[in-house]
Amino acid sequence: MLISYKTIGQRIKERRKVLGLSQIDLSVDANISTSYLCNVELGNKCVSLEILIRIANALSTTTDILLSDCLTCHIKVSSNEINKILEDCSLFESRVIIDTIKELKQSLRTNMFTRDTYNR
């Protein structure tokens, strides 16, 4: 299994933006340089476990969320992510989101040949 540092960096950046933090804010909270954080977010640096934990703590998240695409137990992580998204939704909103996920899954499986064409 390959670790995608670019994907990890994207997840860090997404979470940082959701929290309304600048790179400077996060780098101070995680006790790393801003230039290092920038390179991590771009996937140019292989982040160490110690730094990843400091970043996760500064982002009030877990390392499994940041690593979810690299984990073999991604179903559990994804379920936790979906549950977190749904926790403040009304019954109607939850139903629409779940129906959308089902349709998206069906579309992905139906159009698999297209995905293979784009991955070349």
CSV table of C-alpha atoms in Angstrom, one decimal:
chain,number,residue,atom,x,y,z
A,1,MET,CA,0.0,0.0,0.0
A,2,LEU,CA,1.3,3.4,-0.9
A,3,ILE,CA,0.9,6.4,1.4
A,4,SER,CA,-0.3,9.4,-0.5
A,5,TYR,CA,1.2,12.4,1.3
A,6,LYS,CA,-0.6,14.7,-1.1
A,7,THR,CA,-3.9,13.3,0.1
A,8,ILE,CA,-2.9,13.6,3.7
A,9,GLY,CA,-1.9,17.2,3.0
A,10,GLN,CA,-5.2,17.9,1.3
A,11,ARG,CA,-7.1,16.6,4.3
A,12,ILE,CA,-5.0,18.7,6.7
A,13,LYS,CA,-5.7,21.8,4.5
A,14,GLU,CA,-9.5,21.0,4.3
A,15,ARG,CA,-9.8,20.6,8.1
A,16,ARG,CA,-7.7,23.8,8.7
A,17,LYS,CA,-10.0,25.8,6.4
A,18,VAL,CA,-13.2,24.3,8.0
A,19,LEU,CA,-11.9,25.6,11.3
A,20,GLY,CA,-11.0,29.0,9.8
A,21,LEU,CA,-7.3,28.7,10.6
A,22,SER,CA,-4.6,30.2,8.6
A,23,GLN,CA,-1.4,28.3,8.0
A,24,ILE,CA,0.3,30.6,10.5
A,25,ASP,CA,-2.3,29.7,13.1
A,26,LEU,CA,-2.0,26.0,12.6
A,27,SER,CA,1.8,26.1,12.4
A,28,VAL,CA,1.9,27.9,15.8
A,29,ASP,CA,-0.6,25.5,17.4
A,30,ALA,CA,1.3,22.4,16.0
A,31,ASN,CA,4.7,24.0,16.8
A,32,ILE,CA,6.1,23.7,13.3
A,33,SER,CA,7.2,26.2,10.8
A,34,THR,CA,4.7,27.7,8.3
A,35,SER,CA,6.9,26.7,5.4
A,36,TYR,CA,7.0,23.1,6.6
A,37,LEU,CA,3.2,23.1,7.0
A,38,CYS,CA,2.8,24.6,3.5
A,39,ASN,CA,5.0,21.7,2.1
A,40,VAL,CA,3.0,19.1,4.1
A,41,GLU,CA,-0.3,20.5,2.7
A,42,LEU,CA,1.1,20.4,-0.9
A,43,GLY,CA,2.4,16.8,-0.3
A,44,ASN,CA,6.0,17.8,-0.8
A,45,LYS,CA,7.1,16.6,2.6
A,46,CYS,CA,6.7,13.2,4.2
A,47,VAL,CA,5.2,14.1,7.6
A,48,SER,CA,6.5,12.2,10.6
A,49,LEU,CA,4.2,10.4,13.0
A,50,GLU,CA,5.1,12.9,15.7
A,51,ILE,CA,4.3,15.9,13.5
A,52,LEU,CA,1.1,14.3,12.2
A,53,ILE,CA,-0.1,13.8,15.8
A,54,ARG,CA,0.7,17.4,16.7
A,55,ILE,CA,-1.2,18.6,13.6
A,56,ALA,CA,-4.2,16.4,14.3
A,57,ASN,CA,-4.3,17.7,17.9
A,58,ALA,CA,-4.1,21.3,16.7
A,59,LEU,CA,-7.0,20.5,14.3
A,60,SER,CA,-9.0,18.8,17.0
A,61,THR,CA,-9.2,15.7,14.8
A,62,THR,CA,-7.7,12.2,14.8
A,63,THR,CA,-4.9,10.8,12.7
A,64,ASP,CA,-7.3,8.1,11.3
A,65,ILE,CA,-9.3,10.9,9.7
A,66,LEU,CA,-6.2,12.4,8.1
A,67,LEU,CA,-5.0,9.0,7.0
A,68,SER,CA,-8.3,7.4,6.1
A,69,ASP,CA,-7.4,6.9,2.4
A,70,CYS,CA,-4.3,5.1,3.5
A,71,LEU,CA,-6.0,2.8,6.0
A,72,THR,CA,-7.3,-0.7,5.2
A,73,CYS,CA,-10.1,-0.1,7.8
A,74,HIS,CA,-11.4,2.9,5.9
A,75,ILE,CA,-15.0,1.8,6.2
A,76,LYS,CA,-15.1,2.4,9.9
A,77,VAL,CA,-13.3,5.8,9.4
A,78,SER,CA,-15.7,6.7,6.6
A,79,SER,CA,-18.7,5.7,8.8
A,80,ASN,CA,-17.5,8.0,11.6
A,81,GLU,CA,-17.1,10.8,9.1
A,82,ILE,CA,-20.6,10.3,7.7
A,83,ASN,CA,-22.1,10.1,11.2
A,84,LYS,CA,-20.4,13.4,12.1
A,85,ILE,CA,-21.8,15.1,9.0
A,86,LEU,CA,-25.3,13.8,9.8
A,87,GLU,CA,-25.3,14.5,13.5
A,88,ASP,CA,-26.8,18.0,13.2
A,89,CYS,CA,-29.1,17.2,10.3
A,90,SER,CA,-32.9,17.0,10.3
A,91,LEU,CA,-34.5,13.7,9.3
A,92,PHE,CA,-35.2,15.2,5.9
A,93,GLU,CA,-31.6,16.4,5.4
A,94,SER,CA,-30.3,13.0,6.5
A,95,ARG,CA,-32.6,11.2,4.1
A,96,VAL,CA,-31.5,13.4,1.2
A,97,ILE,CA,-27.8,12.9,2.0
A,98,ILE,CA,-28.2,9.1,2.3
A,99,ASP,CA,-30.1,8.9,-0.9
A,100,THR,CA,-27.5,11.0,-2.7
A,101,ILE,CA,-24.7,8.7,-1.4
A,102,LYS,CA,-26.6,5.6,-2.7
A,103,GLU,CA,-27.1,7.2,-6.1
A,104,LEU,CA,-23.5,8.3,-6.3
A,105,LYS,CA,-22.4,4.7,-5.4
A,106,GLN,CA,-24.6,3.3,-8.1
A,107,SER,CA,-23.3,5.9,-10.7
A,108,LEU,CA,-19.7,5.1,-9.8
A,109,ARG,CA,-20.3,1.4,-10.3
A,110,THR,CA,-22.3,1.8,-13.5
A,111,ASN,CA,-19.7,4.1,-15.0
A,112,MET,CA,-16.6,2.1,-14.0
A,113,PHE,CA,-15.4,2.0,-17.6
A,114,THR,CA,-15.2,5.7,-17.7
A,115,ARG,CA,-13.1,5.9,-14.5
A,116,ASP,CA,-10.7,3.4,-16.0
A,117,THR,CA,-10.4,5.6,-19.1
A,118,TYR,CA,-9.6,8.7,-17.0
A,119,ASN,CA,-7.0,6.8,-14.8
A,120,ARG,CA,-4.8,6.0,-17.7
